[in-house]
PDB file of C-alpha atoms and ligand atoms in Angstrom:
ATOM      1  CA  MET B   1      47.525  67.915 -71.201  1.00 57.00           C
ATOM      2  CA  HIS B   2      45.055  65.957 -69.085  1.00 73.00           C
ATOM      3  CA  ASP B   3      46.617  63.589 -66.511  1.00 92.00           C
ATOM      4  CA  LEU B   4      44.816  60.549 -67.894  1.00 93.00           C
ATOM      5  CA  THR B   5      46.190  61.245 -71.372  1.00 95.00           C
ATOM      6  CA  LYS B   6      49.744  61.377 -70.032  1.00 96.00           C
ATOM      7  CA  ILE B   7      49.421  58.303 -67.847  1.00 97.00           C
ATOM      8  CA  VAL B   8      47.868  56.156 -70.567  1.00 98.00           C
ATOM      9  CA  ALA B   9      50.440  57.323 -73.133  1.00 98.00           C
ATOM     10  CA  ALA B  10      53.322  56.488 -70.761  1.00 98.00           C
ATOM     11  CA  ASN B  11      51.833  53.087 -69.893  1.00 98.00           C
ATOM     12  CA  LEU B  12      51.295  52.268 -73.563  1.00 98.00           C
ATOM     13  CA  ALA B  13      54.870  53.221 -74.399  1.00 98.00           C
ATOM     14  CA  ARG B  14      56.165  50.956 -71.627  1.00 98.00           C
ATOM     15  CA  VAL B  15      53.975  48.022 -72.673  1.00 98.00           C
ATOM     16  CA  ARG B  16      54.983  48.404 -76.341  1.00 98.00           C
ATOM     17  CA  ASP B  17      58.590  48.445 -75.225  1.00 98.00           C
ATOM     18  CA  GLU B  18      58.185  45.272 -73.181  1.00 98.00           C
ATOM     19  CA  ILE B  19      56.398  43.552 -76.073  1.00 98.00           C
ATOM     20  CA  ALA B  20      59.334  44.428 -78.335  1.00 98.00           C
ATOM     21  CA  THR B  21      61.864  43.174 -75.772  1.00 98.00           C
ATOM     22  CA  ALA B  22      60.032  39.860 -75.295  1.00 98.00           C
ATOM     23  CA  ALA B  23      59.619  39.445 -79.057  1.00 98.00           C
ATOM     24  CA  ARG B  24      63.296  40.033 -79.807  1.00 98.00           C
ATOM     25  CA  ALA B  25      64.347  37.694 -76.971  1.00 97.00           C
ATOM     26  CA  ALA B  26      62.271  35.015 -78.693  1.00 97.00           C
ATOM     27  CA  GLY B  27      63.700  35.799 -82.133  1.00 98.00           C
ATOM     28  CA  ARG B  28      60.384  37.289 -83.252  1.00 98.00           C
ATOM     29  CA  ARG B  29      59.430  40.613 -84.814  1.00 98.00           C
ATOM     30  CA  PRO B  30      57.594  43.037 -82.505  1.00 98.00           C
ATOM     31  CA  GLU B  31      55.224  44.023 -85.334  1.00 98.00           C
ATOM     32  CA  ASP B  32      53.924  40.455 -85.475  1.00 98.00           C
ATOM     33  CA  ILE B  33      52.256  40.910 -82.087  1.00 98.00           C
ATOM     34  CA  ARG B  34      49.043  42.905 -81.987  1.00 98.00           C
ATOM     35  CA  LEU B  35      48.407  44.846 -78.787  1.00 98.00           C
ATOM     36  CA  ILE B  36      44.757  44.883 -77.733  1.00 99.00           C
ATOM     37  CA  ALA B  37      44.009  47.500 -75.071  1.00 98.00           C
ATOM     38  CA  VAL B  38      41.322  46.086 -72.781  1.00 98.00           C
ATOM     39  CA  SER B  39      39.192  49.058 -71.748  1.00 98.00           C
ATOM     40  CA  LYS B  40      36.517  47.219 -69.718  1.00 97.00           C
ATOM     41  CA  THR B  41      35.355  49.158 -66.622  1.00 96.00           C
ATOM     42  CA  HIS B  42      37.252  52.246 -67.824  1.00 96.00           C
ATOM     43  CA  PRO B  43      35.408  55.305 -69.144  1.00 96.00           C
ATOM     44  CA  PRO B  44      35.316  56.457 -72.781  1.00 97.00           C
ATOM     45  CA  GLU B  45      37.942  59.103 -71.926  1.00 96.00           C
ATOM     46  CA  ALA B  46      40.446  56.294 -71.284  1.00 97.00           C
ATOM     47  CA  VAL B  47      39.797  54.957 -74.789  1.00 98.00           C
ATOM     48  CA  ALA B  48      40.252  58.477 -76.202  1.00 98.00           C
ATOM     49  CA  ALA B  49      43.564  58.810 -74.352  1.00 98.00           C
ATOM     50  CA  ALA B  50      44.832  55.538 -75.820  1.00 98.00           C
ATOM     51  CA  ILE B  51      43.707  56.512 -79.320  1.00 98.00           C
ATOM     52  CA  ALA B  52      45.591  59.803 -78.915  1.00 97.00           C
ATOM     53  CA  ALA B  53      48.682  57.712 -78.150  1.00 98.00           C
ATOM     54  CA  GLY B  54      48.263  55.767 -81.383  1.00 98.00           C
ATOM     55  CA  GLN B  55      46.400  52.696 -80.086  1.00 98.00           C
ATOM     56  CA  THR B  56      44.187  51.049 -82.732  1.00 98.00           C
ATOM     57  CA  ASP B  57      42.833  47.825 -81.160  1.00 98.00           C
ATOM     58  CA  PHE B  58      40.524  47.654 -78.137  1.00 98.00           C
ATOM     59  CA  GLY B  59      38.932  44.788 -76.222  1.00 98.00           C
ATOM     60  CA  GLU B  60      35.762  44.623 -74.130  1.00 98.00           C
ATOM     61  CA  ASN B  61      34.359  41.636 -72.261  1.00 97.00           C
ATOM     62  CA  THR B  62      30.645  42.442 -72.182  1.00 97.00           C
ATOM     63  CA  VAL B  63      28.434  43.556 -75.055  1.00 97.00           C
ATOM     64  CA  GLN B  64      26.460  45.887 -72.814  1.00 97.00           C
ATOM     65  CA  GLU B  65      29.468  47.919 -71.709  1.00 97.00           C
ATOM     66  CA  ALA B  66      31.085  47.835 -75.136  1.00 98.00           C
ATOM     67  CA  LEU B  67      28.025  49.421 -76.723  1.00 97.00           C
ATOM     68  CA  THR B  68      28.553  52.531 -74.549  1.00 97.00           C
ATOM     69  CA  LYS B  69      31.987  53.057 -76.166  1.00 98.00           C
ATOM     70  CA  ILE B  70      32.048  51.548 -79.659  1.00 98.00           C
ATOM     71  CA  PRO B  71      29.676  54.097 -81.253  1.00 97.00           C
ATOM     72  CA  LEU B  72      31.923  56.895 -79.938  1.00 98.00           C
ATOM     73  CA  TYR B  73      35.078  55.392 -81.433  1.00 98.00           C
ATOM     74  CA  ALA B  74      33.940  53.442 -84.445  1.00 93.00           C
ATOM     75  CA  SER B  75      37.139  53.978 -86.448  1.00 96.00           C
ATOM     76  CA  VAL B  76      39.277  51.708 -84.256  1.00 98.00           C
ATOM     77  CA  THR B  77      39.125  47.904 -84.234  1.00 98.00           C
ATOM     78  CA  TRP B  78      37.031  46.323 -81.469  1.00 98.00           C
ATOM     79  CA  HIS B  79      37.550  42.813 -80.095  1.00 98.00           C
ATOM     80  CA  MET B  80      34.919  40.894 -78.115  1.00 98.00           C
ATOM     81  CA  ILE B  81      37.000  38.940 -75.584  1.00 98.00           C
ATOM     82  CA  GLY B  82      34.438  37.907 -72.934  1.00 98.00           C
ATOM     83  CA  HIS B  83      31.986  35.042 -72.582  1.00 98.00           C
ATOM     84  CA  LEU B  84      28.982  35.473 -74.869  1.00 97.00           C
ATOM     85  CA  GLN B  85      25.419  34.610 -73.945  1.00 95.00           C
ATOM     86  CA  SER B  86      23.298  33.657 -76.924  1.00 94.00           C
ATOM     87  CA  ASN B  87      20.861  36.546 -76.382  1.00 95.00           C
ATOM     88  CA  LYS B  88      23.749  39.013 -76.867  1.00 96.00           C
ATOM     89  CA  THR B  89      25.337  37.619 -80.019  1.00 97.00           C
ATOM     90  CA  LYS B  90      23.248  39.751 -82.365  1.00 97.00           C
ATOM     91  CA  PHE B  91      25.126  42.851 -81.201  1.00 97.00           C
ATOM     92  CA  VAL B  92      28.535  41.434 -82.107  1.00 98.00           C
ATOM     93  CA  PRO B  93      28.510  41.619 -85.933  1.00 98.00           C
ATOM     94  CA  GLY B  94      28.627  45.224 -87.042  1.00 96.00           C
ATOM     95  CA  HIS B  95      30.198  46.440 -83.790  1.00 98.00           C
ATOM     96  CA  PHE B  96      33.125  44.105 -83.281  1.00 98.00           C
ATOM     97  CA  ALA B  97      35.553  43.035 -85.997  1.00 98.00           C
ATOM     98  CA  TRP B  98      36.940  40.136 -83.947  1.00 98.00           C
ATOM     99  CA  VAL B  99      35.420  37.686 -81.503  1.00 98.00           C
ATOM    100  CA  HIS B 100      37.878  35.761 -79.294  1.00 98.00           C
ATOM    101  CA  SER B 101      35.487  33.781 -77.131  1.00 98.00           C
ATOM    102  CA  ILE B 102      33.655  31.216 -79.249  1.00 98.00           C
ATOM    103  CA  ASP B 103      33.218  28.195 -77.003  1.00 98.00           C
ATOM    104  CA  SER B 104      30.538  26.077 -78.673  1.00 98.00           C
ATOM    105  CA  LEU B 105      29.350  24.978 -82.105  1.00 98.00           C
ATOM    106  CA  LYS B 106      25.976  26.615 -81.461  1.00 98.00           C
ATOM    107  CA  LEU B 107      27.593  29.954 -80.695  1.00 98.00           C
ATOM    108  CA  ALA B 108      29.702  29.764 -83.860  1.00 98.00           C
ATOM    109  CA  GLN B 109      26.660  28.927 -85.991  1.00 98.00           C
ATOM    110  CA  ARG B 110      24.615  31.723 -84.470  1.00 98.00           C
ATOM    111  CA  LEU B 111      27.343  34.350 -84.901  1.00 98.00           C
ATOM    112  CA  SER B 112      27.934  33.232 -88.476  1.00 98.00           C
ATOM    113  CA  ARG B 113      24.247  33.484 -89.362  1.00 98.00           C
ATOM    114  CA  GLN B 114      23.830  36.901 -87.729  1.00 98.00           C
ATOM    115  CA  ALA B 115      27.000  38.277 -89.319  1.00 98.00           C
ATOM    116  CA  ALA B 116      25.898  37.039 -92.748  1.00 98.00           C
ATOM    117  CA  GLU B 117      22.493  38.692 -92.261  1.00 98.00           C
ATOM    118  CA  LYS B 118      24.304  41.969 -91.622  1.00 98.00           C
ATOM    119  CA  GLY B 119      26.587  41.429 -94.613  1.00 98.00           C
ATOM    120  CA  VAL B 120      29.782  41.281 -92.541  1.00 98.00           C
ATOM    121  CA  VAL B 121      32.387  38.625 -91.774  1.00 98.00           C
ATOM    122  CA  LEU B 122      33.743  38.244 -88.244  1.00 98.00           C
ATOM    123  CA  ASP B 123      37.317  37.229 -87.565  1.00 98.00           C
ATOM    124  CA  ALA B 124      36.751  34.323 -85.195  1.00 98.00           C
ATOM    125  CA  LEU B 125      38.871  32.749 -82.470  1.00 99.00           C
ATOM    126  CA  PHE B 126      37.913  29.708 -80.395  1.00 99.00           C
ATOM    127  CA  GLU B 127      38.504  29.909 -76.665  1.00 98.00           C
ATOM    128  CA  VAL B 128      40.200  26.875 -75.152  1.00 98.00           C
ATOM    129  CA  ASN B 129      40.288  26.173 -71.422  1.00 98.00           C
ATOM    130  CA  VAL B 130      43.750  24.644 -71.603  1.00 98.00           C
ATOM    131  CA  THR B 131      44.194  24.326 -67.835  1.00 98.00           C
ATOM    132  CA  ARG B 132      40.625  22.941 -67.361  1.00 97.00           C
ATOM    133  CA  ASP B 133      39.967  25.593 -64.743  1.00 97.00           C
ATOM    134  CA  PRO B 134      36.307  25.204 -63.668  1.00 97.00           C
ATOM    135  CA  ALA B 135      36.133  28.997 -63.151  1.00 96.00           C
ATOM    136  CA  LYS B 136      36.917  29.642 -66.820  1.00 97.00           C
ATOM    137  CA  HIS B 137      34.940  29.363 -70.020  1.00 97.00           C
ATOM    138  CA  GLY B 138      36.205  27.724 -73.178  1.00 98.00           C
ATOM    139  CA  LEU B 139      36.280  24.390 -74.946  1.00 98.00           C
ATOM    140  CA  ALA B 140      38.225  21.541 -73.367  1.00 98.00           C
ATOM    141  CA  PRO B 141      41.241  20.834 -75.584  1.00 98.00           C
ATOM    142  CA  GLU B 142      39.707  17.577 -76.887  1.00 98.00           C
ATOM    143  CA  GLU B 143      36.445  19.359 -77.817  1.00 98.00           C
ATOM    144  CA  LEU B 144      38.126  21.751 -80.236  1.00 98.00           C
ATOM    145  CA  ALA B 145      38.689  19.491 -83.249  1.00 98.00           C
ATOM    146  CA  PRO B 146      35.143  18.021 -83.204  1.00 98.00           C
ATOM    147  CA  VAL B 147      33.651  21.541 -83.085  1.00 98.00           C
ATOM    148  CA  LEU B 148      35.797  22.708 -86.007  1.00 98.00           C
ATOM    149  CA  ASP B 149      35.044  19.528 -87.916  1.00 98.00           C
ATOM    150  CA  ALA B 150      31.279  20.013 -87.530  1.00 98.00           C
ATOM    151  CA  LEU B 151      31.476  23.705 -88.430  1.00 98.00           C
ATOM    152  CA  LEU B 152      33.566  23.029 -91.527  1.00 98.00           C
ATOM    153  CA  LYS B 153      31.040  20.447 -92.766  1.00 98.00           C
ATOM    154  CA  GLU B 154      28.473  23.213 -93.195  1.00 96.00           C
ATOM    155  CA  ASP B 155      28.476  26.781 -94.510  1.00 95.00           C
ATOM    156  CA  HIS B 156      29.722  29.426 -92.120  1.00 97.00           C
ATOM    157  CA  PRO B 157      29.514  32.519 -94.307  1.00 97.00           C
ATOM    158  CA  GLY B 158      29.792  35.041 -91.463  1.00 98.00           C
ATOM    159  CA  LEU B 159      32.976  33.706 -89.874  1.00 98.00           C
ATOM    160  CA  ARG B 160      36.606  33.692 -90.893  1.00 98.00           C
ATOM    161  CA  LEU B 161      38.313  31.040 -88.736  1.00 98.00           C
ATOM    162  CA  ARG B 162      41.486  32.724 -87.511  1.00 98.00           C
ATOM    163  CA  GLY B 163      42.834  30.857 -84.487  1.00 98.00           C
ATOM    164  CA  LEU B 164      42.634  30.261 -80.751  1.00 99.00           C
ATOM    165  CA  MET B 165      42.392  32.174 -77.497  1.00 99.00           C
ATOM    166  CA  THR B 166      43.146  31.192 -73.914  1.00 98.00           C
ATOM    167  CA  ILE B 167      43.437  32.727 -70.474  1.00 98.00           C
ATOM    168  CA  GLY B 168      46.611  31.541 -68.775  1.00 98.00           C
ATOM    169  CA  PRO B 169      46.852  30.334 -65.182  1.00 97.00           C
ATOM    170  CA  TYR B 170      47.486  33.388 -63.024  1.00 93.00           C
ATOM    171  CA  PRO B 171      49.171  33.901 -60.659  1.00 94.00           C
ATOM    172  CA  ALA B 172      51.448  31.011 -61.613  1.00 97.00           C
ATOM    173  CA  PRO B 173      55.161  30.274 -61.998  1.00 97.00           C
ATOM    174  CA  GLU B 174      56.388  31.274 -65.458  1.00 97.00           C
ATOM    175  CA  ALA B 175      56.975  27.624 -66.371  1.00 98.00           C
ATOM    176  CA  ASP B 176      53.263  26.869 -65.840  1.00 98.00           C
ATOM    177  CA  SER B 177      52.186  29.891 -67.908  1.00 98.00           C
ATOM    178  CA  ARG B 178      54.512  28.865 -70.705  1.00 98.00           C
ATOM    179  CA  ALA B 179      53.288  25.255 -70.651  1.00 98.00           C
ATOM    180  CA  CYS B 180      49.698  26.483 -71.067  1.00 98.00           C
ATOM    181  CA  PHE B 181      50.597  28.852 -73.921  1.00 98.00           C
ATOM    182  CA  ALA B 182      52.754  26.226 -75.649  1.00 98.00           C
ATOM    183  CA  ARG B 183      49.813  23.813 -75.538  1.00 98.00           C
ATOM    184  CA  LEU B 184      47.559  26.375 -77.244  1.00 98.00           C
ATOM    185  CA  ARG B 185      50.194  26.838 -79.953  1.00 98.00           C
ATOM    186  CA  GLU B 186      50.337  23.075 -80.534  1.00 98.00           C
ATOM    187  CA  LEU B 187      46.543  22.911 -80.748  1.00 98.00           C
ATOM    188  CA  ARG B 188      46.536  25.703 -83.338  1.00 98.00           C
ATOM    189  CA  ASP B 189      49.220  23.972 -85.379  1.00 98.00           C
ATOM    190  CA  GLU B 190      47.382  20.629 -85.233  1.00 98.00           C
ATOM    191  CA  CYS B 191      44.039  22.150 -86.286  1.00 98.00           C
ATOM    192  CA  ARG B 192      45.559  24.290 -89.004  1.00 98.00           C
ATOM    193  CA  LYS B 193      47.197  21.245 -90.551  1.00 98.00           C
ATOM    194  CA  ARG B 194      44.389  18.741 -90.040  1.00 98.00           C
ATOM    195  CA  PHE B 195      41.696  20.997 -91.509  1.00 98.00           C
ATOM    196  CA  GLY B 196      43.890  22.791 -94.046  1.00 98.00           C
ATOM    197  CA  LEU B 197      43.038  26.214 -92.622  1.00 98.00           C
ATOM    198  CA  ARG B 198      45.514  28.629 -94.160  1.00 97.00           C
ATOM    199  CA  ASP B 199      44.310  31.661 -92.174  1.00 98.00           C
ATOM    200  CA  PHE B 200      44.195  29.846 -88.816  1.00 98.00           C
ATOM    201  CA  THR B 201      47.309  31.677 -87.639  1.00 98.00           C
ATOM    202  CA  GLU B 202      46.334  33.636 -84.538  1.00 99.00           C
ATOM    203  CA  LEU B 203      47.061  32.965 -80.866  1.00 99.00           C
ATOM    204  CA  SER B 204      45.298  35.381 -78.519  1.00 99.00           C
ATOM    205  CA  MET B 205      47.160  34.837 -75.262  1.00 98.00           C
ATOM    206  CA  GLY B 206      48.877  36.987 -72.650  1.00 98.00           C
ATOM    207  CA  MET B 207      47.441  39.567 -70.225  1.00 98.00           C
ATOM    208  CA  SER B 208      49.073  42.202 -67.993  1.00 98.00           C
ATOM    209  CA  GLY B 209      50.701  39.624 -65.722  1.00 97.00           C
ATOM    210  CA  ASP B 210      51.916  37.074 -68.257  1.00 98.00           C
ATOM    211  CA  TYR B 211      52.265  38.612 -71.710  1.00 98.00           C
ATOM    212  CA  ALA B 212      56.060  38.229 -71.905  1.00 98.00           C
ATOM    213  CA  ALA B 213      55.664  34.474 -71.313  1.00 98.00           C
ATOM    214  CA  ALA B 214      52.909  34.317 -73.947  1.00 98.00           C
ATOM    215  CA  ILE B 215      55.046  36.127 -76.533  1.00 98.00           C
ATOM    216  CA  LYS B 216      57.880  33.663 -75.941  1.00 98.00           C
ATOM    217  CA  GLU B 217      55.406  30.869 -76.833  1.00 98.00           C
ATOM    218  CA  GLY B 218      54.174  32.499 -80.019  1.00 98.00           C
ATOM    219  CA  SER B 219      51.341  34.833 -79.034  1.00 98.00           C
ATOM    220  CA  THR B 220      50.144  37.005 -81.927  1.00 98.00           C
ATOM    221  CA  MET B 221      47.637  39.029 -79.885  1.00 98.00           C
ATOM    222  CA  VAL B 222      48.081  40.171 -76.287  1.00 99.00           C
ATOM    223  CA  ARG B 223      45.047  41.474 -74.363  1.00 98.00           C
ATOM    224  CA  ILE B 224      46.208  44.040 -71.849  1.00 98.00           C
ATOM    225  CA  GLY B 225      44.068  46.090 -69.486  1.00 98.00           C
ATOM    226  CA  THR B 226      45.628  46.887 -66.116  1.00 98.00           C
ATOM    227  CA  ALA B 227      49.131  47.658 -67.397  1.00 98.00           C
ATOM    228  CA  ILE B 228      47.662  50.318 -69.712  1.00 98.00           C
ATOM    229  CA  PHE B 229      44.656  51.743 -67.869  1.00 98.00           C
ATOM    230  CA  GLY B 230      45.460  50.944 -64.233  1.00 95.00           C
ATOM    231  CA  GLU B 231      43.553  48.828 -61.731  1.00 92.00           C
ATOM    232  CA  ARG B 232      39.861  48.289 -62.356  1.00 87.00           C
ATOM    233  CA  ASP B 233      37.412  49.637 -59.800  1.00 81.00           C
ATOM    234  CA  TYR B 234      34.358  47.353 -59.778  1.00 75.00           C
ATOM    235  CA  SER B 235      32.670  49.314 -56.994  1.00 70.00           C
ATOM    236  CA  LYS B 236      31.700  52.150 -59.326  1.00 59.00           C
TER     237      LYS B 236
HETATM  238  C1  PLP A   1      40.109  41.687 -68.439  1.00 88.45           C
HETATM  239  C2  PLP A   1      40.642  40.767 -69.459  1.00 88.45           C
HETATM  240  C3  PLP A   1      41.950  40.918 -69.953  1.00 88.45           C
HETATM  241  C4  PLP A   1      42.922  41.969 -69.456  1.00 88.45           C
HETATM  242  O1  PLP A   1      43.351  41.665 -68.169  1.00 88.45           O
HETATM  243  P1  PLP A   1      44.543  42.484 -67.428  1.00 88.45           P
HETATM  244  O2  PLP A   1      45.064  41.542 -66.428  1.00 88.45           O
HETATM  245  O3  PLP A   1      43.898  43.689 -66.835  1.00 88.45           O
HETATM  246  O4  PLP A   1      45.533  42.849 -68.464  1.00 88.45           O
HETATM  247  C5  PLP A   1      42.369  40.027 -70.938  1.00 88.45           C
HETATM  248  N1  PLP A   1      41.557  39.044 -71.411  1.00 88.45           N
HETATM  249  C6  PLP A   1      40.298  38.875 -70.960  1.00 88.45           C
HETATM  250  C7  PLP A   1      39.469  37.780 -71.532  1.00 88.45           C
HETATM  251  C8  PLP A   1      39.794  39.727 -69.977  1.00 88.45           C
HETATM  252  O5  PLP A   1      38.535  39.543 -69.522  1.00 88.45           O
END
């Protein structure tokens, strides 16, 4: 067996194990947490290795790079997790099943229209910049409800509103990570109730360095790159 196949399989097994441990510690079921393998900067062979180890969900943060891999592995589920420029949105419906990074009303409207034109429905998450980090994208917490309110007042045939996404503070003490993730959970609960959104159940939160903390606060989707595929080499 190829080295990469072995390494990725072992890493995936360890991550799945740690997800299960964190879930049980929080009184949750491991199968309620979806593992998204973030393959950005890694070659198609890394995706193949993860698929061979049973991995079914993959995340990419740019459309351009994703389009070099998605056509090769169209049977797995792809998640767009990075910031989207409006000139790239047209590539999302049809390639990705989920988009985690909606951060404006305009972007939501555009994705909905383009998905509807293609005859597909995107599972949509809104990115919230809980910690108000100027280096991060996402809606400020107080912007979320007005955006949802405006979107729900019109048709949005290409989007299924599924929940929220955030990037935690990192590196940070666990208490700070948990406070951020707990806040996202509260925002989801508030929006779900206020707008009567039955399917608004998802919390995409937790990366290689903080996924155990995120699971303790209710994460339903963890986005993990480094712990599965190793360090990213941006020089290549
Ligand atoms: C790269 C990336 C991840 C994965 O990060 P790791 O620390 O490598 O696990 C998760 N979410 C987003 C939005 C990313 O861009």
